[in-house]
XYZ file of C-alpha atoms in Angstrom:
767
model
C -100.812 135.794 197.007
C -100.520 138.358 199.828
C -102.941 141.350 200.178
C -101.500 144.835 199.667
C -100.807 146.465 203.017
C -103.405 149.154 202.394
C -106.171 146.561 202.150
C -104.788 144.632 205.149
C -104.830 147.821 207.206
C -108.417 148.639 206.166
C -109.622 145.165 207.036
C -107.854 145.326 210.405
C -109.269 148.779 211.349
C -112.345 149.127 213.585
C -115.786 149.202 212.044
C -117.378 146.996 209.376
C -115.369 146.381 206.264
C -117.077 147.276 203.024
C -115.799 145.219 200.162
C -115.946 146.168 196.442
C -115.361 144.260 193.237
C -114.705 145.274 189.632
C -114.875 143.684 186.230
C -112.664 145.151 183.506
C -114.254 143.945 180.197
C -112.383 144.422 176.944
C -115.530 144.861 174.900
C -113.924 146.425 171.772
C -111.323 144.356 169.904
C -110.014 147.627 168.228
C -107.901 147.755 165.010
C -104.730 145.917 164.297
C -102.200 145.162 161.523
C -100.374 141.946 161.235
C -97.296 140.537 159.424
C -98.136 136.912 158.830
C -98.417 136.056 155.078
C -95.687 134.686 152.920
C -95.437 137.734 150.769
C -95.196 140.014 153.860
C -92.252 137.977 155.176
C -90.594 138.070 151.859
C -91.026 141.837 151.916
C -92.310 142.159 148.342
C -93.546 145.781 149.055
C -91.526 146.547 152.156
C -89.026 149.458 152.010
C -86.620 147.692 154.268
C -86.335 144.328 152.407
C -82.941 145.319 151.177
C -81.514 145.244 154.684
C -82.335 141.479 155.146
C -79.319 139.582 156.366
C -79.044 135.824 156.441
C -82.738 135.032 156.582
C -85.012 132.722 154.575
C -88.751 132.104 154.109
C -89.586 128.416 154.120
C -91.897 127.644 151.059
C -94.318 125.426 153.044
C -94.388 127.646 156.114
C -95.611 131.266 156.409
C -92.682 132.156 158.468
C -89.307 133.894 158.798
C -86.148 132.069 159.928
C -82.403 132.383 159.788
C -81.000 131.439 156.491
C -79.697 128.012 155.544
C -75.982 127.279 155.525
C -73.690 124.411 154.920
C -74.890 121.263 156.591
C -73.393 120.544 159.947
C -70.765 117.872 159.560
C -70.465 115.249 162.254
C -66.989 114.684 163.766
C -65.484 111.274 163.639
C -63.017 109.643 165.877
C -61.216 106.303 165.457
C -62.949 103.609 163.389
C -65.272 101.534 165.557
C -66.502 98.024 164.693
C -70.067 98.416 163.696
C -70.731 94.874 162.631
C -69.399 91.882 160.730
C -70.738 88.899 158.938
C -69.473 85.860 157.080
C -70.996 84.197 154.045
C -70.112 80.898 152.611
C -70.535 80.359 148.764
C -70.699 76.856 147.481
C -69.932 76.207 143.907
C -70.939 72.905 142.340
C -69.677 71.915 138.866
C -71.593 69.034 137.341
C -69.973 66.992 134.619
C -71.128 64.148 132.409
C -69.050 61.345 130.942
C -68.603 61.385 127.247
C -66.579 58.984 124.840
C -64.640 60.122 121.841
C -64.456 58.267 118.489
C -61.048 56.919 119.649
C -62.672 55.544 122.804
C -61.273 58.095 125.154
C -63.462 59.314 127.936
C -63.913 63.066 128.422
C -65.654 64.858 131.148
C -67.806 67.639 129.714
C -69.184 70.397 131.926
C -72.878 70.039 132.200
C -73.479 73.038 134.361
C -72.346 75.006 137.398
C -74.618 75.993 140.316
C -73.886 78.339 143.240
C -75.501 78.604 146.586
C -74.896 81.447 149.069
C -75.614 81.013 152.807
C -74.936 83.224 155.757
C -72.784 81.700 158.451
C -73.934 84.220 161.179
C -76.415 86.953 161.657
C -76.623 89.732 159.006
C -75.448 93.265 159.790
C -78.521 95.106 160.950
C -77.981 98.371 162.666
C -80.888 100.379 164.268
C -80.765 104.181 164.435
C -82.977 107.187 164.904
C -83.140 109.845 162.232
C -82.005 113.151 163.712
C -83.741 115.221 161.039
C -86.007 114.850 158.080
C -83.598 114.168 155.198
C -83.148 112.338 151.877
C -80.132 110.066 151.919
C -79.032 109.468 148.305
C -75.700 107.927 149.060
C -73.532 106.861 151.965
C -69.908 105.815 152.514
C -69.177 102.420 154.087
C -65.655 101.748 155.434
C -65.107 98.055 154.838
C -62.444 95.488 155.430
C -63.462 92.559 153.016
C -61.392 89.408 153.363
C -63.007 87.517 150.544
C -61.619 85.994 147.358
C -63.723 87.579 144.629
C -65.564 90.845 143.959
C -68.917 90.907 145.647
C -72.141 93.014 145.263
C -72.798 94.742 148.588
C -76.321 95.833 149.050
C -77.504 98.457 151.503
C -81.237 98.612 152.549
C -82.893 101.203 154.749
C -86.072 99.830 156.490
C -88.626 101.295 158.942
C -88.983 99.601 162.315
C -91.942 97.650 160.816
C -89.722 96.275 157.978
C -90.824 98.473 155.149
C -88.064 99.350 152.703
C -87.531 103.107 152.171
C -84.305 102.915 150.035
C -81.717 100.512 148.699
C -78.731 100.327 146.367
C -75.668 98.205 145.686
C -71.913 98.567 144.927
C -69.193 96.177 143.961
C -66.479 95.614 146.521
C -63.251 93.841 145.888
C -61.230 91.876 148.495
C -58.706 93.850 150.470
C -57.067 93.430 153.858
C -57.189 97.115 154.613
C -60.167 99.393 155.452
C -61.461 100.955 152.283
C -64.100 103.583 151.664
C -66.988 102.541 149.387
C -69.622 105.003 148.281
C -73.089 103.599 147.602
C -75.213 105.939 145.466
C -78.866 106.004 144.327
C -80.369 105.048 147.679
C -83.245 107.621 147.666
C -83.957 106.794 151.232
C -86.434 109.155 152.845
C -85.810 109.474 156.570
C -88.244 111.145 158.898
C -87.076 113.190 161.925
C -87.281 111.187 165.063
C -88.292 107.857 163.375
C -86.533 104.639 164.016
C -84.900 102.764 161.074
C -82.703 99.765 160.324
C -79.713 99.683 158.053
C -79.150 96.224 156.704
C -76.020 95.153 154.816
C -75.936 91.986 152.741
C -73.811 90.827 149.793
C -73.711 88.196 147.073
C -71.060 87.122 144.524
C -70.718 89.907 141.954
C -69.839 87.295 139.267
C -70.433 83.753 140.439
C -68.482 82.280 137.529
C -65.315 83.745 138.884
C -65.385 81.864 142.122
C -62.297 79.658 142.078
C -62.327 75.935 142.022
C -60.259 73.028 140.837
C -62.613 70.581 139.285
C -61.824 67.399 137.441
C -64.423 64.784 136.438
C -67.696 63.759 138.121
C -69.663 66.140 140.210
C -67.385 68.317 142.280
C -68.047 71.109 144.781
C -66.044 73.546 146.779
C -67.089 75.923 149.527
C -65.299 79.300 150.176
C -65.898 81.580 153.049
C -66.021 85.404 152.686
C -65.779 87.293 155.960
C -66.534 91.001 155.990
C -66.057 93.627 158.713
C -67.891 96.948 158.553
C -65.884 99.464 160.551
C -67.877 102.698 160.562
C -70.472 104.570 158.498
C -70.012 108.208 157.553
C -71.756 111.074 155.698
C -71.810 111.952 152.008
C -72.896 114.969 150.009
C -76.665 114.342 150.112
C -78.405 114.411 153.425
C -75.408 114.845 155.732
C -75.534 112.313 158.339
C -73.581 109.702 160.332
C -74.104 106.663 162.492
C -71.677 106.926 165.481
C -71.721 104.102 167.937
C -73.427 104.580 171.296
C -74.204 102.272 174.168
C -77.761 101.768 173.041
C -77.181 101.485 169.226
C -76.793 104.095 166.612
C -78.140 107.634 166.051
C -77.835 109.858 163.013
C -75.547 112.689 163.752
C -75.639 115.060 160.747
C -78.074 117.992 160.656
C -79.174 120.783 158.374
C -77.137 123.883 158.935
C -78.250 127.456 159.495
C -76.527 130.828 159.594
C -75.508 131.555 163.147
C -77.615 134.782 163.062
C -79.888 136.659 160.831
C -82.028 139.839 160.854
C -84.863 141.487 159.025
C -86.908 144.596 159.374
C -90.642 144.681 158.482
C -93.060 147.563 158.435
C -96.535 147.789 159.865
C -98.659 150.667 158.674
C -102.001 152.185 159.856
C -104.224 154.457 157.835
C -104.104 157.099 160.543
C -102.702 157.545 163.994
C -104.777 155.326 166.376
C -106.474 157.004 169.369
C -106.530 154.012 171.698
C -104.017 152.101 173.774
C -101.887 149.550 171.825
C -100.024 146.346 172.337
C -97.595 144.264 170.277
C -97.904 140.504 170.036
C -95.555 138.009 168.455
C -95.645 134.292 167.878
C -92.427 132.373 167.368
C -90.941 128.953 167.665
C -87.646 128.931 169.529
C -85.887 125.560 169.720
C -83.792 125.282 172.815
C -80.576 127.177 172.639
C -81.863 129.723 170.064
C -83.129 133.291 170.584
C -85.090 136.161 169.058
C -84.939 139.853 169.827
C -87.600 142.251 168.629
C -86.810 146.007 168.504
C -89.575 148.483 167.742
C -89.241 151.735 165.763
C -91.953 154.326 165.065
C -92.827 157.424 163.039
C -95.880 159.504 162.017
C -94.285 160.871 158.845
C -95.462 159.590 155.505
C -92.124 160.624 153.952
C -89.989 158.815 156.572
C -92.155 155.724 156.167
C -90.766 155.323 152.588
C -87.088 155.586 153.588
C -84.885 152.602 153.352
C -82.935 153.280 156.578
C -83.893 153.662 160.212
C -82.023 157.051 160.545
C -85.162 159.153 161.029
C -87.154 156.543 162.888
C -87.721 156.661 166.698
C -86.266 153.737 168.563
C -88.902 152.453 170.938
C -86.653 149.742 172.385
C -86.702 146.036 172.730
C -90.263 144.668 173.067
C -91.784 141.294 174.051
C -95.210 139.925 173.327
C -97.906 141.744 175.179
C -95.895 144.988 175.616
C -97.754 148.357 175.382
C -96.865 150.547 172.357
C -97.291 154.203 171.878
C -99.776 155.548 169.262
C -98.143 156.082 165.901
C -99.035 155.611 162.255
C -96.035 153.612 161.113
C -94.015 150.989 162.913
C -90.927 148.959 161.962
C -89.942 145.779 163.804
C -86.384 144.717 163.730
C -86.024 140.942 164.243
C -82.652 139.500 165.267
C -82.538 135.712 165.137
C -79.767 133.674 166.764
C -79.289 129.942 166.026
C -77.955 127.522 168.662
C -74.209 126.988 169.183
C -74.103 124.092 166.768
C -75.979 126.050 164.101
C -78.363 123.116 163.536
C -81.446 124.802 165.037
C -82.878 128.159 164.480
C -86.019 130.169 165.435
C -89.081 130.614 163.257
C -91.189 133.666 163.390
C -94.921 133.118 162.566
C -96.423 136.664 163.004
C -95.992 140.044 164.524
C -99.271 141.873 165.406
C -99.885 145.385 166.606
C -103.419 146.046 168.024
C -104.963 149.356 169.301
C -108.076 149.149 171.303
C -109.944 151.342 173.774
C -109.560 150.949 177.542
C -111.857 148.210 178.984
C -115.235 148.895 180.379
C -115.056 148.742 184.174
C -118.185 147.514 186.017
C -118.082 147.809 189.737
C -119.956 147.451 193.052
C -120.432 150.264 195.448
C -121.498 149.314 199.040
C -123.295 152.623 199.546
C -125.636 151.897 196.591
C -128.550 149.519 197.431
C -128.479 147.776 194.184
C -124.838 147.066 193.270
C -124.011 146.175 189.686
C -121.917 143.037 190.488
C -124.050 140.851 192.690
C -122.110 137.557 192.929
C -118.799 136.043 192.065
C -118.636 132.287 191.998
C -115.087 130.906 191.718
C -115.190 127.382 190.575
C -111.566 126.166 190.724
C -111.251 122.364 190.536
C -107.996 120.859 191.621
C -108.932 117.245 191.133
C -112.337 115.442 191.119
C -112.990 113.208 194.049
C -109.527 114.151 195.561
C -107.922 111.141 193.852
C -104.093 111.522 194.356
C -103.515 109.830 191.056
C -105.618 111.989 188.744
C -103.459 114.118 186.467
C -105.981 116.967 185.936
C -105.236 120.558 185.388
C -106.501 123.131 187.776
C -109.404 124.682 185.775
C -110.671 128.052 186.687
C -114.146 129.375 185.886
C -116.252 132.293 187.289
C -119.846 133.029 186.922
C -120.665 136.706 187.581
C -124.347 137.786 188.281
C -124.982 141.315 187.105
C -127.992 143.582 187.607
C -129.517 144.794 184.254
C -128.237 148.385 184.318
C -127.545 150.394 181.205
C -123.840 149.634 181.214
C -124.540 145.879 181.148
C -127.229 146.082 178.518
C -124.744 147.937 176.347
C -122.566 144.799 176.172
C -125.070 142.672 174.408
C -124.339 143.971 170.910
C -120.552 143.448 171.265
C -118.701 140.369 170.066
C -117.824 139.346 173.665
C -116.924 135.752 173.158
C -113.187 135.426 173.854
C -112.870 139.065 175.114
C -110.350 139.592 177.955
C -111.854 140.056 181.456
C -110.061 140.918 184.715
C -111.733 140.518 188.100
C -110.525 142.812 190.871
C -111.446 142.796 194.549
C -110.830 145.403 197.111
C -112.039 147.470 200.061
C -114.163 150.581 199.846
C -112.074 153.769 200.269
C -108.805 152.039 199.170
C -107.614 152.675 195.651
C -105.514 149.493 195.466
C -107.226 146.311 194.413
C -106.338 142.627 194.087
C -106.280 141.135 190.575
C -108.242 138.016 191.660
C -108.788 136.363 188.319
C -107.934 136.864 184.547
C -109.751 135.059 181.845
C -111.945 135.454 178.782
C -115.781 135.568 178.210
C -117.289 132.218 177.609
C -120.972 133.184 177.377
C -123.653 135.603 178.575
C -127.124 134.574 179.708
C -130.207 136.413 180.925
C -132.937 135.077 183.251
C -135.450 138.023 182.995
C -134.005 139.702 186.034
C -130.235 139.437 185.910
C -127.394 138.687 183.501
C -124.930 135.944 184.154
C -121.494 136.333 182.643
C -119.365 133.117 182.412
C -115.605 133.712 182.384
C -113.060 130.873 181.885
C -109.321 130.487 181.751
C -107.738 132.221 178.826
C -105.317 129.504 177.887
C -107.417 126.404 177.371
C -105.303 123.768 175.668
C -107.546 120.681 176.358
C -108.482 120.028 172.757
C -105.199 120.708 170.976
C -103.206 117.712 169.741
C -99.680 117.379 168.387
C -97.841 116.512 166.298
C -99.841 118.187 163.494
C -100.790 116.299 160.397
C -98.807 116.878 157.363
C -100.203 119.390 154.851
C -102.527 117.992 152.235
C -101.083 117.657 148.682
C -101.988 120.663 146.594
C -102.150 120.170 142.825
C -101.118 123.768 142.205
C -97.993 123.600 144.366
C -94.498 122.791 143.092
C -92.588 120.485 145.351
C -88.892 119.905 145.335
C -86.052 117.779 146.738
C -84.323 120.716 148.273
C -87.172 121.050 150.791
C -87.811 117.330 151.228
C -91.479 118.267 151.107
C -93.921 116.114 152.915
C -97.605 115.893 152.356
C -100.656 113.630 152.787
C -102.560 112.137 149.987
C -105.488 109.837 150.603
C -104.658 109.748 154.292
C -101.040 108.469 153.542
C -97.839 110.458 154.087
C -95.351 111.101 151.274
C -92.054 112.858 150.835
C -90.668 114.331 147.603
C -87.507 112.639 146.330
C -86.787 114.942 143.378
C -88.040 118.031 141.614
C -91.765 117.634 141.287
C -94.463 119.508 139.283
C -98.243 119.468 139.459
C -98.503 116.399 137.112
C -96.913 114.036 139.613
C -99.262 112.992 142.325
C -97.770 111.483 145.486
C -98.611 107.876 144.430
C -96.056 108.262 141.538
C -93.082 106.555 143.201
C -90.517 108.169 140.718
C -91.223 111.452 142.521
C -92.409 110.586 145.955
C -91.698 108.063 148.741
C -94.375 106.919 151.133
C -93.800 107.693 154.791
C -94.594 105.516 157.817
C -96.993 108.171 159.192
C -99.133 110.981 158.037
C -98.019 113.012 161.014
C -95.064 115.206 161.811
C -92.983 113.139 164.210
C -92.201 114.882 167.517
C -88.965 113.642 169.191
C -87.707 114.163 172.560
C -84.454 112.156 172.649
C -80.766 112.729 172.990
C -80.440 113.358 169.266
C -83.022 116.129 169.334
C -81.775 118.009 172.401
C -80.156 121.015 170.764
C -79.727 123.074 173.873
C -77.991 120.316 175.838
C -76.237 118.092 173.279
C -75.710 114.591 174.388
C -78.183 114.761 177.198
C -81.750 113.493 177.707
C -84.512 116.010 177.829
C -85.654 117.236 181.310
C -89.360 116.859 181.812
C -89.753 120.649 182.412
C -88.003 121.477 179.138
C -90.360 119.151 177.239
C -93.261 121.117 178.745
C -91.642 124.383 177.619
C -91.235 122.978 174.129
C -94.788 121.823 174.013
C -96.169 125.154 175.171
C -93.920 127.393 173.038
C -93.031 125.375 169.905
C -95.920 123.051 169.474
C -98.805 125.175 170.780
C -97.053 128.317 169.699
C -98.081 130.288 172.897
C -96.443 133.550 173.361
C -93.908 133.733 176.236
C -96.038 136.199 178.217
C -98.720 133.602 178.968
C -96.272 131.027 180.348
C -94.923 131.066 183.892
C -91.342 129.899 183.064
C -90.209 130.416 186.717
C -92.557 127.666 187.867
C -90.983 125.336 185.260
C -87.476 126.275 186.256
C -88.267 125.771 189.874
C -89.193 122.188 189.226
C -86.124 121.543 187.160
C -84.048 122.767 190.099
C -86.040 120.648 192.493
C -85.728 117.359 190.295
C -82.497 117.956 188.353
C -82.336 114.376 187.056
C -85.977 113.792 186.210
C -85.372 113.302 182.474
C -87.451 111.654 179.803
C -87.231 110.268 176.270
C -90.118 109.789 173.809
C -90.804 109.806 170.127
C -94.421 110.765 169.333
C -95.576 109.560 165.969
C -99.272 110.017 166.257
C -101.573 112.827 167.255
C -101.625 113.102 171.039
C -103.468 115.509 173.404
C -101.105 118.174 174.557
C -103.059 118.663 177.805
C -102.740 114.991 178.445
C -98.935 114.973 177.812
C -98.445 118.021 179.991
C -100.429 116.509 182.830
C -98.398 113.337 182.500
C -95.139 115.232 182.748
C -96.501 117.401 185.608
C -97.320 114.246 187.520
C -93.717 113.056 187.072
C -92.594 116.410 188.394
C -94.985 116.087 191.357
C -97.093 119.045 190.313
C -100.284 120.128 188.364
C -100.963 122.503 185.486
C -102.826 125.617 186.434
C -103.435 129.143 185.278
C -102.248 131.931 187.425
C -102.862 135.532 186.575
C -103.397 134.708 182.980
C -100.306 132.444 182.761
C -99.923 128.730 182.464
C -97.956 127.452 185.385
C -97.106 124.207 187.188
C -98.182 124.207 190.841
C -95.953 121.857 192.881
C -97.158 119.339 195.368
C -95.962 121.080 198.571
C -93.430 119.331 200.721
C -93.684 119.294 204.502
C -91.215 122.199 204.902
C -92.941 124.410 202.367
C -93.600 127.950 203.665
C -97.239 129.056 204.160
C -98.697 132.211 202.778
C -101.483 132.760 205.268
C -102.943 131.494 208.553
C -106.635 130.560 208.784
C -107.753 130.966 212.362
C -111.117 130.870 214.274
C -111.322 134.597 213.661
C -111.521 133.989 209.855
C -113.820 130.895 209.969
C -117.523 131.410 209.510
C -119.735 128.662 211.002
C -118.517 125.049 211.422
C -115.775 123.221 209.690
C -115.891 119.772 208.058
C -113.054 117.361 208.894
C -112.274 114.048 207.235
C -109.401 111.747 208.211
C -108.909 110.704 204.610
C -108.195 106.966 204.974
C -110.366 106.199 201.944
C -107.640 107.668 199.688
C -104.777 105.852 201.363
C -102.061 104.441 199.055
C -99.344 102.035 200.428
C -98.558 100.187 197.292
C -97.711 101.313 193.797
C -97.309 99.755 190.402
C -96.061 101.818 187.335
C -95.931 100.305 183.896
C -92.693 101.399 182.076
C -90.814 100.680 178.865
C -93.469 102.294 176.589
C -93.368 100.869 173.009
C -94.433 104.164 171.443
C -97.999 103.516 170.489
C -101.275 102.647 172.158
C -102.078 102.859 175.895
C -103.009 99.327 176.993
C -100.895 97.312 179.412
C -99.580 95.390 176.569
C -97.862 98.423 175.128
C -95.366 98.517 178.041
C -92.393 96.177 178.371
C -91.794 96.344 182.106
C -93.170 97.472 185.505
C -91.721 98.903 188.667
C -93.392 98.344 192.082
C -93.057 99.772 195.533
C -94.784 98.839 198.840
C -94.715 100.388 202.277
C -94.854 97.228 204.373
C -95.399 99.119 207.714
C -98.517 100.690 206.318
C -99.735 97.408 204.940
C -99.183 95.780 208.323
C -100.660 98.627 210.254
C -103.860 98.729 208.292
C -103.937 95.098 207.305
C -104.719 95.815 203.748
C -103.049 96.819 200.516
C -104.157 99.987 198.848
C -102.736 99.821 195.301
C -102.360 102.680 192.807
C -101.447 101.927 189.225
C -99.806 104.379 186.790
C -98.230 104.264 183.374
C -95.022 105.987 182.328
C -95.213 107.110 178.643
C -91.981 109.110 178.916
C -89.143 106.667 179.539
C -88.113 107.944 183.028
C -85.020 106.291 184.306
C -85.998 103.378 186.692
C -84.228 105.011 189.644
C -86.122 108.231 189.202
C -89.432 106.410 188.640
C -88.870 104.484 191.862
C -88.149 107.664 193.797
C -91.379 109.233 192.301
C -93.643 106.438 193.444
C -91.878 106.013 196.804
C -92.405 109.705 197.521
C -96.045 109.249 196.452
C -96.608 106.380 198.936
C -94.895 108.345 201.750
C -97.508 111.142 201.259
C -100.453 108.819 201.190
C -99.611 105.761 203.196
C -101.612 106.963 206.182
C -104.227 109.015 204.220
C -104.347 112.777 204.361
C -106.719 114.890 206.322
C -109.289 116.946 204.320
C -110.901 120.094 205.792
C -113.691 122.194 204.314
C -114.439 125.562 205.807
C -115.945 128.946 205.004
C -114.027 132.190 205.732
C -114.341 135.937 205.519
C -113.070 137.829 202.478
C -109.832 138.588 204.382
C -108.565 135.457 202.601
C -109.401 136.720 199.158
C -105.753 136.625 198.152
C -105.359 132.823 198.724
C -105.393 130.744 195.556
C -105.682 127.078 194.668
C -102.267 125.420 195.254
C -101.182 127.842 198.029
C -99.952 126.416 201.343
C -101.800 127.724 204.449
C -101.625 127.146 208.209
C -104.989 126.105 209.758
C -105.279 126.855 213.381
C -108.687 126.063 214.957
C -110.169 124.898 218.203
C -112.952 123.259 216.137
C -110.786 120.502 214.868
C -111.446 117.100 216.586
C -110.185 116.651 220.155
C -107.183 114.509 220.334
C -105.988 115.423 216.751
C -103.574 118.056 215.808
C -104.927 121.641 216.319
C -102.459 123.153 213.873
C -102.341 121.742 210.331
C -100.196 122.767 207.329
C -102.495 122.356 204.309
C -102.735 122.939 200.602
C -105.645 124.780 199.080
C -107.433 122.410 196.718
C -110.189 124.751 195.735
C -111.506 128.213 196.640
C -115.133 129.243 195.894
C -115.965 132.856 196.470
C -119.554 134.026 197.019
C -119.563 137.719 196.693
C -123.109 138.191 197.747
C -122.453 136.357 201.041
C -118.996 137.958 201.326
C -117.409 134.619 202.079
C -114.979 132.036 200.592
C -115.428 128.338 200.828
C -112.072 126.413 200.984
C -111.268 122.774 200.462
C -107.892 121.929 202.140
C -105.614 118.894 201.981
C -103.011 118.048 204.543
C -99.319 118.083 203.420
């Protein structure tokens, strides 16, 4: 971050520079009104509910979304051979000899037995469920070249072999492809889960199997070949199984209206006196969109009108925008589904908060006892400088404060979680540098001074996804139309028909057990709504985790940093189905490593800071004029990496070596020969990165570390106050070792500011 010109000029001018610092503490949370309950979204008491257009209110979610529509029907091309199998049916007629009174011998049928054996492998087709659905019936297109009617049985099974639905139908021989509908399956499929569809058949009536038997014990064997051409959808749970190179994927999806809109009102008891902001929380699947337009009035009469004619249009707003002070607000929400109309946004809440301006605490050089004594910036890039650690850049500040009246007045405020902005500047210059944004963590007192601990606002370390299914509620009515999913005694269940409070999930007439008690989270071709038919890009997965899983508002996410990495690595795509609760921070850090970056918080926004390349531009030059005292230089051979092994082919659960099917290795033989040793790094790919991309990633990694990387620690003046962790700087110093480069391009690993000493300590890594 560059300093404002006014501050640069002040520092460059003659005379001693007097630095100042300020803390803006939002000590009062203010008053707010929120639309978040189910009744509020339904608009039971809202004057504008009559203007709702194509919206719905999911029963099990306190939310607003576009209305449902006809299911999206998959398109079908020519029939494709999905599988075939041949059975042999052996009939054995057993006779016994019997004499008549006239001495004639008769052969009397004693009994007939049949045996059915498969001549080749059964038809067993694997597929991934694209959406949560209940499949009651399917259509099979069959060419059956047998001789007698047969009972065809269709069974849905989980990847572990547990049956989730089955039914049968009679099929008669024919030489042409014929549609056969199989009903009553009641197969509960979970979005993103893997299943098998098994086809088998037996004689529908064994006594009809032909045979020409005379005397003794006779047998005849007939063969019944069957070809399954293609599977298609039916009325319940629209779906399909088109053929793909890797198997079969369901193709049908729930349908939504292409767009929808609703207007909801937020009312205050009186006109607020303080500054206000609007905040929204929504889930926007890729390819969908939401626009919020704000209207206002102070009139009690206008607030009851059922149109917007007399309301003031405040314009389009996004989360975090400032709003003017008014008594009544209306928010018009326009929702847009994706092009295929199989994904739509979900609005969780809209919140308007008015609160007073923050309390500003500042230092003044001309005063002998300044309020803000010390700022200690503890920004950790990676512990022990291991190149393999996928840690976030964590920011924390401890501010020492003298016990003046304005500080003592903070004690009785609920400060935990309150917003704080730290600003730095030069005395006599009105402009300042926003050096850090965070929230209050704690406040301590040591009999002489207060210490205010401030940490990053967006801490996602302890949040796990996917979320567990909601617990079964005995007062709730569940129904087939919603395919409700619940947990009961730590087991997941899904409703299979209309259900009242008397039917607990263990009653299999009303519920089907699920393979997991968690909401499955899928990142595969079938779930990529924004780019149909394509794998997910790693940066898009991070976007989805932040916005749709963690439900963070857009204004706390630096999307430009994600887009930059997508441009830099356009083919770094992934594929993973997550069926157990997993740390979001862990997954984001894994993906960031694949994208050669690390997660950080910059100016209150979550961002990905890329590992700089050698040609990266630098933001500042640190010279001998900036350096205070000596510098510490380390060649960095201890962290050298010239060999890499990455486990791949993740099975979907666990994290041990046994949970990976394959591995990819790379070695820089020149480095191995040069240093006469192998320095091996081991990593695990949980995200199904293509082998070529994975090879590129670890090769780049080795190239960066095959000779080690220089590490320099130095202390500088506050002129470098605008430099942040992750920035690229140019180090020019005569204090570097003789015989080594005197000009190094380096990445800032950490920056620790000591306000009392008016200095910054940097840890720098060669790039």
